[in-house]
Amino acid sequence: VQVFAGDAHRAHHATELDEGRLIPSWEAPARADLVLAEVTRVGHHCADAPPASTTALAAVHDPGYLGFLESAWGRWRDEGHDGHAMGFGWAPRRSAGRRPDDLTGQLGWYSFAVDCSITEGTWAAATAAAGLAVAAAEAIVGGAPSAFALCRPPGHHATADQFGGYCYLNNAAVAAQHLRHAGADRVSVLDVDYHHGNGTQDIFDRRGDVQFVSLHADPAQQFPWFSGHAGEVGTGPGHGATRNLPLARGTDATTWLDTLDVALSELDRFGPDAVVVSLGVDTYAADPISDFGLQLADFTVAGGRLAAVGRPTVFVLEGGYATDAIGRNVAAVLDGFEAG
Ligand code: SP5
Ligand code: ZN
C-alpha cells in the first residue's frame, strides 16, 4: 500500500477538556510517528505531499470557516491569551444564530466540542493532513489499487464549518470529493472508527453520489452524541445514501465483524467506483477512551474483507489512542487488505 505521511503534524498537540480537567489531548503526535515507524518497518513505501490547496478544501468546507481556522491562532496570540484557543459559549437552541465578530464568540460558532483547541501549529498540521488525503486519492486516480493517508489531526468529526472531536478539516471528505472531481461517478466513504463520523455524514447528507456508511458506538451512549442513529439515512437527493450501524457499549469483535459485513453489503449495493475508508483503530480492546473489543488479528480480518469489495481504496487515518498498539493495528488492516 502506497503510504503518504509527513512530519507537519508534530506542530499540533491540542488541549482537551476531559472529565472536567484540561489535559494534553489523547490525540497526540506520537500516534502518527508510531504508525509511520510501523508501516515503514513492514515495508510499505512512504512519500510526503504538499498541503491541501484552498480549492481542495473549499470543495467541502465553508470559506468563512477556512479563513477563521487559518487566522484564529494569530488573533488569539494578538489578544494575549496564555492557553490554547477554545470556545467558551455555544449557540442556545432557537437563538438568532448570527456569527459574532469577537474571536472567542467565533470559537464557539465554529466548534461543537471542547475535546480540542486551536494551537500555533494547528492550521499547518491540518492542511498538511488534508494534503496527504488528496495525494492518496490522486494515487488511486493514477491507477494504484490502494493508498493510505497518515492523517493527523484526524478529520471525520469536522463538518463544513465546525471543528470538534480532535478534527478540523475533514480529510476523508476532501479525498472523496477529489475522487469525484477526478472522474469517479460514485464514491463510498466507509467509516470504521469507534465514533460516528458526524462531519462526513453532514457534508454528504444531501448527496446521492457519495455514500456514507458507518459502524460506531451508539450515539445514545457516546460522543459525538447527536448523530449516528440508525434512522439517519440521508436527505433529499441523498436519501438512502447514508447508512448508520450503531453498536452497543462493549461490542465484541464477532459482532463488530458481522456488522462490518452489513456495511460492506451496503457498499456492494451502491457500487462505488472508489472507496474511502475512515480508518480509526479506537475499536481496539485496549483503547484508553473507547470500549469495543477488537484485537490485532481482527484488524487483519477486517482488512481482508475490505479488499473483497474489489474497488480502489483510499485509507485515511482517524482515531486510535492506544499509542503503543496503533501502528500494529493500522499495519494489520493494510496487510489484510493486501493479502485479500
Ligand atoms: C477522531 C476521533 O476518534 N475523535 C474522538 C473524539 C472523542 N473525544 C471525546 C473523548 C472523551 C474521552 N473521555 C475519556 C475518559 C477517560 N478519562
Ligand atoms: Zn474515534
GROMACS .gro file of C-alpha atoms and ligand atoms in nm:
model
  358
    1VAL     CA    1   0.000   0.000   0.000
    2GLN     CA    2   0.137   0.340  -0.102
    3VAL     CA    3   0.162   0.548   0.218
    4PHE     CA    4   0.152   0.928   0.236
    5ALA     CA    5   0.296   1.079   0.553
    6GLY     CA    6   0.490   1.379   0.674
    7ASP     CA    7   0.603   1.547   0.994
    8ALA     CA    8   0.400   1.871   0.982
    9HIS     CA    9   0.155   1.708   1.224
   10ARG     CA   10   0.405   1.740   1.511
   11ALA     CA   11   0.336   2.113   1.538
   12HIS     CA   12  -0.014   2.030   1.662
   13HIS     CA   13  -0.083   1.894   2.009
   14ALA     CA   14  -0.402   2.047   2.140
   15THR     CA   15  -0.560   2.084   2.481
   16GLU     CA   16  -0.860   1.872   2.573
   17LEU     CA   17  -1.123   1.913   2.842
   18ASP     CA   18  -1.151   1.561   2.979
   19GLU     CA   19  -1.391   1.490   3.265
   20GLY     CA   20  -1.357   1.849   3.383
   21ARG     CA   21  -0.979   1.875   3.360
   22LEU     CA   22  -0.767   2.033   3.087
   23ILE     CA   23  -0.515   1.779   2.963
   24PRO     CA   24  -0.282   1.740   2.663
   25SER     CA   25  -0.508   1.573   2.407
   26TRP     CA   26  -0.522   1.196   2.372
   27GLU     CA   27  -0.478   1.280   2.004
   28ALA     CA   28  -0.101   1.319   2.041
   29PRO     CA   29   0.193   1.347   1.794
   30ALA     CA   30   0.337   1.009   1.892
   31ARG     CA   31   0.035   0.843   1.730
   32ALA     CA   32   0.137   0.934   1.376
   33ASP     CA   33   0.508   0.884   1.440
   34LEU     CA   34   0.447   0.530   1.563
   35VAL     CA   35   0.216   0.444   1.274
   36LEU     CA   36   0.476   0.570   1.029
   37ALA     CA   37   0.752   0.373   1.201
   38GLU     CA   38   0.547   0.053   1.184
   39VAL     CA   39   0.425   0.082   0.825
   40THR     CA   40   0.782   0.162   0.720
   41ARG     CA   41   0.917  -0.133   0.918
   42VAL     CA   42   0.682  -0.375   0.743
   43GLY     CA   43   0.792  -0.245   0.403
   44HIS     CA   44   0.529  -0.002   0.273
   45HIS     CA   45   0.661   0.278   0.057
   46CYS     CA   46   0.614   0.624   0.211
   47ALA     CA   47   0.608   0.968   0.049
   48ASP     CA   48   0.522   1.318   0.169
   49ALA     CA   49   0.281   1.553  -0.009
   50PRO     CA   50   0.214   1.929  -0.018
   51PRO     CA   51  -0.058   2.085   0.199
   52ALA     CA   52  -0.408   2.074   0.052
   53SER     CA   53  -0.492   2.361  -0.180
   54THR     CA   54  -0.762   2.612  -0.093
   55THR     CA   55  -0.959   2.471  -0.386
   56ALA     CA   56  -0.950   2.117  -0.246
   57LEU     CA   57  -1.052   2.240   0.100
   58ALA     CA   58  -1.323   2.477  -0.024
   59ALA     CA   59  -1.482   2.189  -0.213
   60VAL     CA   60  -1.609   2.054   0.120
   61HIS     CA   61  -1.559   2.341   0.370
   62ASP     CA   62  -1.719   2.681   0.417
   63PRO     CA   63  -1.487   2.968   0.308
   64GLY     CA   64  -1.562   3.167   0.624
   65TYR     CA   65  -1.465   2.866   0.834
   66LEU     CA   66  -1.138   2.818   0.644
   67GLY     CA   67  -1.050   3.186   0.692
   68PHE     CA   68  -1.129   3.156   1.060
   69LEU     CA   69  -0.917   2.842   1.108
   70GLU     CA   70  -0.621   2.994   0.927
   71SER     CA   71  -0.626   3.316   1.129
   72ALA     CA   72  -0.757   3.202   1.468
   73TRP     CA   73  -0.420   3.136   1.632
   74GLY     CA   74  -0.273   3.470   1.526
   75ARG     CA   75  -0.580   3.653   1.652
   76TRP     CA   76  -0.567   3.457   1.980
   77ARG     CA   77  -0.197   3.538   2.023
   78ASP     CA   78  -0.255   3.906   1.943
   79GLU     CA   79  -0.522   3.916   2.212
   80GLY     CA   80  -0.253   3.799   2.455
   81HIS     CA   81  -0.401   3.476   2.588
   82ASP     CA   82  -0.198   3.207   2.765
   83GLY     CA   83  -0.356   2.875   2.675
   84HIS     CA   84  -0.476   2.720   2.351
   85ALA     CA   85  -0.774   2.873   2.172
   86MET     CA   86  -1.101   2.713   2.279
   87GLY     CA   87  -1.465   2.805   2.257
   88PHE     CA   88  -1.638   2.931   2.566
   89GLY     CA   89  -2.004   2.969   2.468
   90TRP     CA   90  -2.224   2.795   2.213
   91ALA     CA   91  -2.546   2.897   2.044
   92PRO     CA   92  -2.853   2.815   2.251
   93ARG     CA   93  -3.126   2.633   2.055
   94ARG     CA   94  -3.359   2.882   1.887
   95SER     CA   95  -3.101   3.163   1.911
   96ALA     CA   96  -3.082   3.417   1.627
   97GLY     CA   97  -2.772   3.239   1.505
   98ARG     CA   98  -2.559   3.526   1.376
   99ARG     CA   99  -2.182   3.483   1.366
  100PRO     CA  100  -2.015   3.705   1.629
  101ASP     CA  101  -1.721   3.926   1.530
  102ASP     CA  102  -1.535   3.855   1.854
  103LEU     CA  103  -1.275   3.576   1.838
  104THR     CA  104  -1.398   3.390   2.145
  105GLY     CA  105  -1.750   3.416   2.007
  106GLN     CA  106  -1.631   3.276   1.677
  107LEU     CA  107  -1.452   2.988   1.853
  108GLY     CA  108  -1.796   2.886   1.979
  109TRP     CA  109  -1.960   2.949   1.642
  110TYR     CA  110  -1.709   2.733   1.459
  111SER     CA  111  -1.680   2.442   1.707
  112PHE     CA  112  -1.910   2.187   1.867
  113ALA     CA  113  -1.693   2.017   2.134
  114VAL     CA  114  -1.435   2.104   2.399
  115ASP     CA  115  -1.218   1.799   2.336
  116CYS     CA  116  -0.991   2.005   2.115
  117SER     CA  117  -0.849   2.351   2.073
  118ILE     CA  118  -0.651   2.556   1.823
  119THR     CA  119  -0.274   2.586   1.871
  120GLU     CA  120   0.005   2.761   1.684
  121GLY     CA  121   0.060   2.460   1.458
  122THR     CA  122  -0.300   2.352   1.407
  123TRP     CA  123  -0.360   2.509   1.065
  124ALA     CA  124  -0.027   2.386   0.925
  125ALA     CA  125  -0.087   2.035   1.058
  126ALA     CA  126  -0.449   2.019   0.944
  127THR     CA  127  -0.378   2.143   0.590
  128ALA     CA  128  -0.084   1.902   0.567
  129ALA     CA  129  -0.309   1.613   0.674
  130ALA     CA  130  -0.570   1.707   0.414
  131GLY     CA  131  -0.290   1.727   0.155
  132LEU     CA  132  -0.193   1.368   0.236
  133ALA     CA  133  -0.556   1.266   0.176
  134VAL     CA  134  -0.554   1.442  -0.162
  135ALA     CA  135  -0.227   1.269  -0.255
  136ALA     CA  136  -0.367   0.929  -0.159
  137ALA     CA  137  -0.678   0.995  -0.367
  138GLU     CA  138  -0.457   1.105  -0.656
  139ALA     CA  139  -0.260   0.780  -0.631
  140ILE     CA  140  -0.587   0.590  -0.683
  141VAL     CA  141  -0.674   0.811  -0.979
  142GLY     CA  142  -0.333   0.719  -1.120
  143GLY     CA  143  -0.420   0.351  -1.102
  144ALA     CA  144  -0.296   0.235  -0.763
  145PRO     CA  145  -0.527  -0.025  -0.607
  146SER     CA  146  -0.486   0.129  -0.262
  147ALA     CA  147  -0.324   0.415  -0.074
  148PHE     CA  148  -0.304   0.519   0.290
  149ALA     CA  149  -0.302   0.880   0.411
  150LEU     CA  150  -0.143   0.901   0.755
  151CYS     CA  151  -0.354   1.199   0.859
  152ARG     CA  152  -0.308   1.376   1.187
  153PRO     CA  153  -0.509   1.560   1.311
  154PRO     CA  154  -0.794   1.329   1.208
  155GLY     CA  155  -1.095   1.460   1.019
  156HIS     CA  156  -1.424   1.270   1.031
  157HIS     CA  157  -1.588   1.482   1.303
  158ALA     CA  158  -1.521   1.812   1.122
  159THR     CA  159  -1.827   1.944   0.940
  160ALA     CA  160  -1.821   2.201   0.660
  161ASP     CA  161  -1.792   2.475   0.922
  162GLN     CA  162  -1.724   2.332   1.269
  163PHE     CA  163  -1.429   2.165   1.441
  164GLY     CA  164  -1.454   1.915   1.726
  165GLY     CA  165  -1.367   1.558   1.816
  166TYR     CA  166  -0.995   1.631   1.751
  167CYS     CA  167  -1.087   1.719   1.389
  168TYR     CA  168  -1.053   2.049   1.197
  169LEU     CA  169  -1.052   1.960   0.827
  170ASN     CA  170  -1.238   1.655   0.701
  171ASN     CA  171  -0.960   1.459   0.532
  172ALA     CA  172  -1.188   1.172   0.421
  173ALA     CA  173  -1.440   1.414   0.269
  174VAL     CA  174  -1.160   1.600   0.090
  175ALA     CA  175  -1.037   1.268  -0.053
  176ALA     CA  176  -1.386   1.157  -0.157
  177GLN     CA  177  -1.459   1.490  -0.325
  178HIS     CA  178  -1.122   1.483  -0.500
  179LEU     CA  179  -1.208   1.140  -0.640
  180ARG     CA  180  -1.540   1.277  -0.768
  181HIS     CA  181  -1.366   1.569  -0.940
  182ALA     CA  182  -1.114   1.328  -1.092
  183GLY     CA  183  -1.389   1.127  -1.258
  184ALA     CA  184  -1.527   0.870  -1.014
  185ASP     CA  185  -1.906   0.888  -1.061
  186ARG     CA  186  -1.984   0.723  -0.729
  187VAL     CA  187  -1.769   0.718  -0.417
  188SER     CA  188  -1.838   0.536  -0.091
  189VAL     CA  189  -1.700   0.651   0.243
  190LEU     CA  190  -1.687   0.362   0.488
  191ASP     CA  191  -1.621   0.483   0.843
  192VAL     CA  192  -1.495   0.215   1.082
  193ASP     CA  193  -1.373   0.448   1.358
  194TYR     CA  194  -1.521   0.378   1.703
  195HIS     CA  195  -1.701   0.714   1.691
  196HIS     CA  196  -1.967   0.822   1.444
  197GLY     CA  197  -1.825   1.032   1.160
  198ASN     CA  198  -2.076   1.312   1.206
  199GLY     CA  199  -1.879   1.558   0.993
  200THR     CA  200  -1.852   1.333   0.690
  201GLN     CA  201  -2.219   1.238   0.718
  202ASP     CA  202  -2.320   1.604   0.738
  203ILE     CA  203  -2.104   1.707   0.441
  204PHE     CA  204  -2.257   1.442   0.214
  205ASP     CA  205  -2.605   1.427   0.371
  206ARG     CA  206  -2.786   1.560   0.063
  207ARG     CA  207  -2.562   1.389  -0.192
  208GLY     CA  208  -2.662   1.083  -0.390
  209ASP     CA  209  -2.318   1.049  -0.549
  210VAL     CA  210  -2.122   0.995  -0.227
  211GLN     CA  211  -2.238   0.718   0.001
  212PHE     CA  212  -2.164   0.732   0.374
  213VAL     CA  213  -2.171   0.406   0.572
  214SER     CA  214  -2.060   0.389   0.935
  215LEU     CA  215  -2.044   0.141   1.220
  216HIS     CA  216  -1.976   0.303   1.554
  217ALA     CA  217  -2.061   0.330   1.922
  218ASP     CA  218  -2.428   0.414   1.973
  219PRO     CA  219  -2.454   0.794   1.999
  220ALA     CA  220  -2.706   0.745   2.277
  221GLN     CA  221  -2.403   0.639   2.484
  222GLN     CA  222  -2.102   0.802   2.324
  223PHE     CA  223  -1.952   1.107   2.158
  224PRO     CA  224  -2.050   1.274   1.925
  225TRP     CA  225  -2.391   1.226   2.095
  226PHE     CA  226  -2.611   1.397   1.838
  227SER     CA  227  -2.577   1.192   1.521
  228GLY     CA  228  -2.522   0.836   1.405
  229HIS     CA  229  -2.862   0.691   1.489
  230ALA     CA  230  -2.995   0.416   1.262
  231GLY     CA  231  -3.279   0.640   1.141
  232GLU     CA  232  -3.041   0.886   0.975
  233VAL     CA  233  -3.041   0.775   0.612
  234GLY     CA  234  -2.964   1.091   0.416
  235THR     CA  235  -3.177   1.382   0.296
  236GLY     CA  236  -3.339   1.478  -0.035
  237PRO     CA  237  -3.126   1.352  -0.324
  238GLY     CA  238  -2.908   1.180  -0.063
  239HIS     CA  239  -3.194   0.974   0.078
  240GLY     CA  240  -3.072   0.614   0.108
  241ALA     CA  241  -2.705   0.708   0.056
  242THR     CA  242  -2.633   0.724   0.431
  243ARG     CA  243  -2.638   0.413   0.646
  244ASN     CA  244  -2.566   0.407   1.020
  245LEU     CA  245  -2.499   0.094   1.221
  246PRO     CA  246  -2.479   0.194   1.589
  247LEU     CA  247  -2.335  -0.065   1.826
  248ALA     CA  248  -2.385  -0.116   2.198
  249ARG     CA  249  -2.127  -0.033   2.462
  250GLY     CA  250  -1.872  -0.316   2.492
  251THR     CA  251  -1.934  -0.461   2.143
  252ASP     CA  252  -1.706  -0.761   2.084
  253ALA     CA  253  -1.507  -0.848   1.773
  254THR     CA  254  -1.756  -1.107   1.645
  255THR     CA  255  -2.046  -0.864   1.650
  256TRP     CA  256  -1.827  -0.587   1.505
  257LEU     CA  257  -1.708  -0.804   1.214
  258ASP     CA  258  -2.066  -0.922   1.146
  259THR     CA  259  -2.172  -0.558   1.134
  260LEU     CA  260  -1.882  -0.476   0.903
  261ASP     CA  261  -2.031  -0.734   0.664
  262VAL     CA  262  -2.363  -0.549   0.675
  263ALA     CA  263  -2.179  -0.226   0.596
  264LEU     CA  264  -1.993  -0.392   0.309
  265SER     CA  265  -2.318  -0.524   0.162
  266GLU     CA  266  -2.435  -0.160   0.152
  267LEU     CA  267  -2.122  -0.072  -0.047
  268ASP     CA  268  -2.192  -0.360  -0.288
  269ARG     CA  269  -2.546  -0.233  -0.337
  270PHE     CA  270  -2.420   0.121  -0.411
  271GLY     CA  271  -2.148   0.001  -0.650
  272PRO     CA  272  -1.888   0.274  -0.599
  273ASP     CA  273  -1.604   0.344  -0.842
  274ALA     CA  274  -1.376   0.409  -0.544
  275VAL     CA  275  -1.389   0.368  -0.166
  276VAL     CA  276  -1.255   0.593   0.110
  277VAL     CA  277  -1.211   0.417   0.443
  278SER     CA  278  -1.211   0.637   0.752
  279LEU     CA  279  -0.971   0.413   0.938
  280GLY     CA  280  -0.993   0.461   1.312
  281VAL     CA  281  -0.849   0.184   1.526
  282ASP     CA  282  -1.002   0.308   1.851
  283THR     CA  283  -1.218  -0.007   1.830
  284TYR     CA  284  -0.911  -0.183   1.979
  285ALA     CA  285  -0.983  -0.358   2.309
  286ALA     CA  286  -0.713  -0.167   2.497
  287ASP     CA  287  -0.803   0.178   2.365
  288PRO     CA  288  -0.799   0.417   2.662
  289ILE     CA  289  -1.110   0.618   2.564
  290SER     CA  290  -1.323   0.350   2.394
  291ASP     CA  291  -1.484   0.019   2.489
  292PHE     CA  292  -1.507  -0.217   2.191
  293GLY     CA  293  -1.322  -0.550   2.189
  294LEU     CA  294  -1.111  -0.583   1.874
  295GLN     CA  295  -0.770  -0.748   1.890
  296LEU     CA  296  -0.480  -0.728   1.646
  297ALA     CA  297  -0.594  -1.032   1.442
  298ASP     CA  298  -0.940  -0.879   1.398
  299PHE     CA  299  -0.788  -0.582   1.215
  300THR     CA  300  -0.623  -0.821   0.970
  301VAL     CA  301  -0.958  -0.991   0.910
  302ALA     CA  302  -1.122  -0.651   0.857
  303GLY     CA  303  -0.856  -0.556   0.601
  304GLY     CA  304  -0.922  -0.875   0.406
  305ARG     CA  305  -1.294  -0.808   0.395
  306LEU     CA  306  -1.232  -0.455   0.270
  307ALA     CA  307  -1.020  -0.597  -0.013
  308ALA     CA  308  -1.308  -0.826  -0.110
  309VAL     CA  309  -1.512  -0.517  -0.207
  310GLY     CA  310  -1.278  -0.513  -0.505
  311ARG     CA  311  -1.261  -0.135  -0.554
  312PRO     CA  312  -0.969   0.110  -0.545
  313THR     CA  313  -0.945   0.211  -0.181
  314VAL     CA  314  -0.807   0.516  -0.004
  315PHE     CA  315  -0.743   0.465   0.367
  316VAL     CA  316  -0.745   0.779   0.581
  317LEU     CA  317  -0.629   0.762   0.943
  318GLU     CA  318  -0.885   0.872   1.201
  319GLY     CA  319  -0.877   0.774   1.572
  320GLY     CA  320  -0.688   0.519   1.783
  321TYR     CA  321  -0.538   0.617   2.118
  322ALA     CA  322  -0.364   0.306   2.247
  323THR     CA  323  -0.040   0.461   2.134
  324ASP     CA  324   0.182   0.153   2.172
  325ALA     CA  325  -0.055  -0.057   1.955
  326ILE     CA  326  -0.187   0.188   1.695
  327GLY     CA  327   0.095   0.117   1.447
  328ARG     CA  328   0.047  -0.258   1.461
  329ASN     CA  329  -0.330  -0.227   1.432
  330VAL     CA  330  -0.316   0.002   1.130
  331ALA     CA  331  -0.050  -0.211   0.962
  332ALA     CA  332  -0.268  -0.518   1.022
  333VAL     CA  333  -0.556  -0.361   0.826
  334LEU     CA  334  -0.324  -0.274   0.538
  335ASP     CA  335  -0.164  -0.620   0.542
  336GLY     CA  336  -0.506  -0.789   0.549
  337PHE     CA  337  -0.610  -0.574   0.254
  338GLU     CA  338  -0.302  -0.661   0.052
  339ALA     CA  339  -0.335  -1.031   0.126
  340GLY     CA  340  -0.707  -1.026   0.038
  341SP5     C1  341  -1.116   1.104   1.566
  341SP5     C2  342  -1.169   1.059   1.699
  341SP5     O1  343  -1.160   0.941   1.731
  341SP5     N1  344  -1.219   1.151   1.781
  341SP5     C3  345  -1.272   1.114   1.907
  341SP5     C4  346  -1.305   1.232   1.991
  341SP5     C5  347  -1.351   1.190   2.126
  341SP5     N2  348  -1.344   1.297   2.218
  341SP5     C6  349  -1.410   1.277   2.341
  341SP5     C7  350  -1.326   1.190   2.426
  341SP5     C8  351  -1.380   1.171   2.563
  341SP5     C9  352  -1.276   1.094   2.637
  341SP5     N3  353  -1.311   1.059   2.768
  341SP5    C10  354  -1.206   0.979   2.821
  341SP5    C11  355  -1.234   0.931   2.955
  341SP5    C12  356  -1.103   0.880   3.013
  341SP5     N4  357  -1.059   0.964   3.118
  342ZN      ZN  358  -1.280   0.779   1.710
   0.00000   0.00000   0.00000
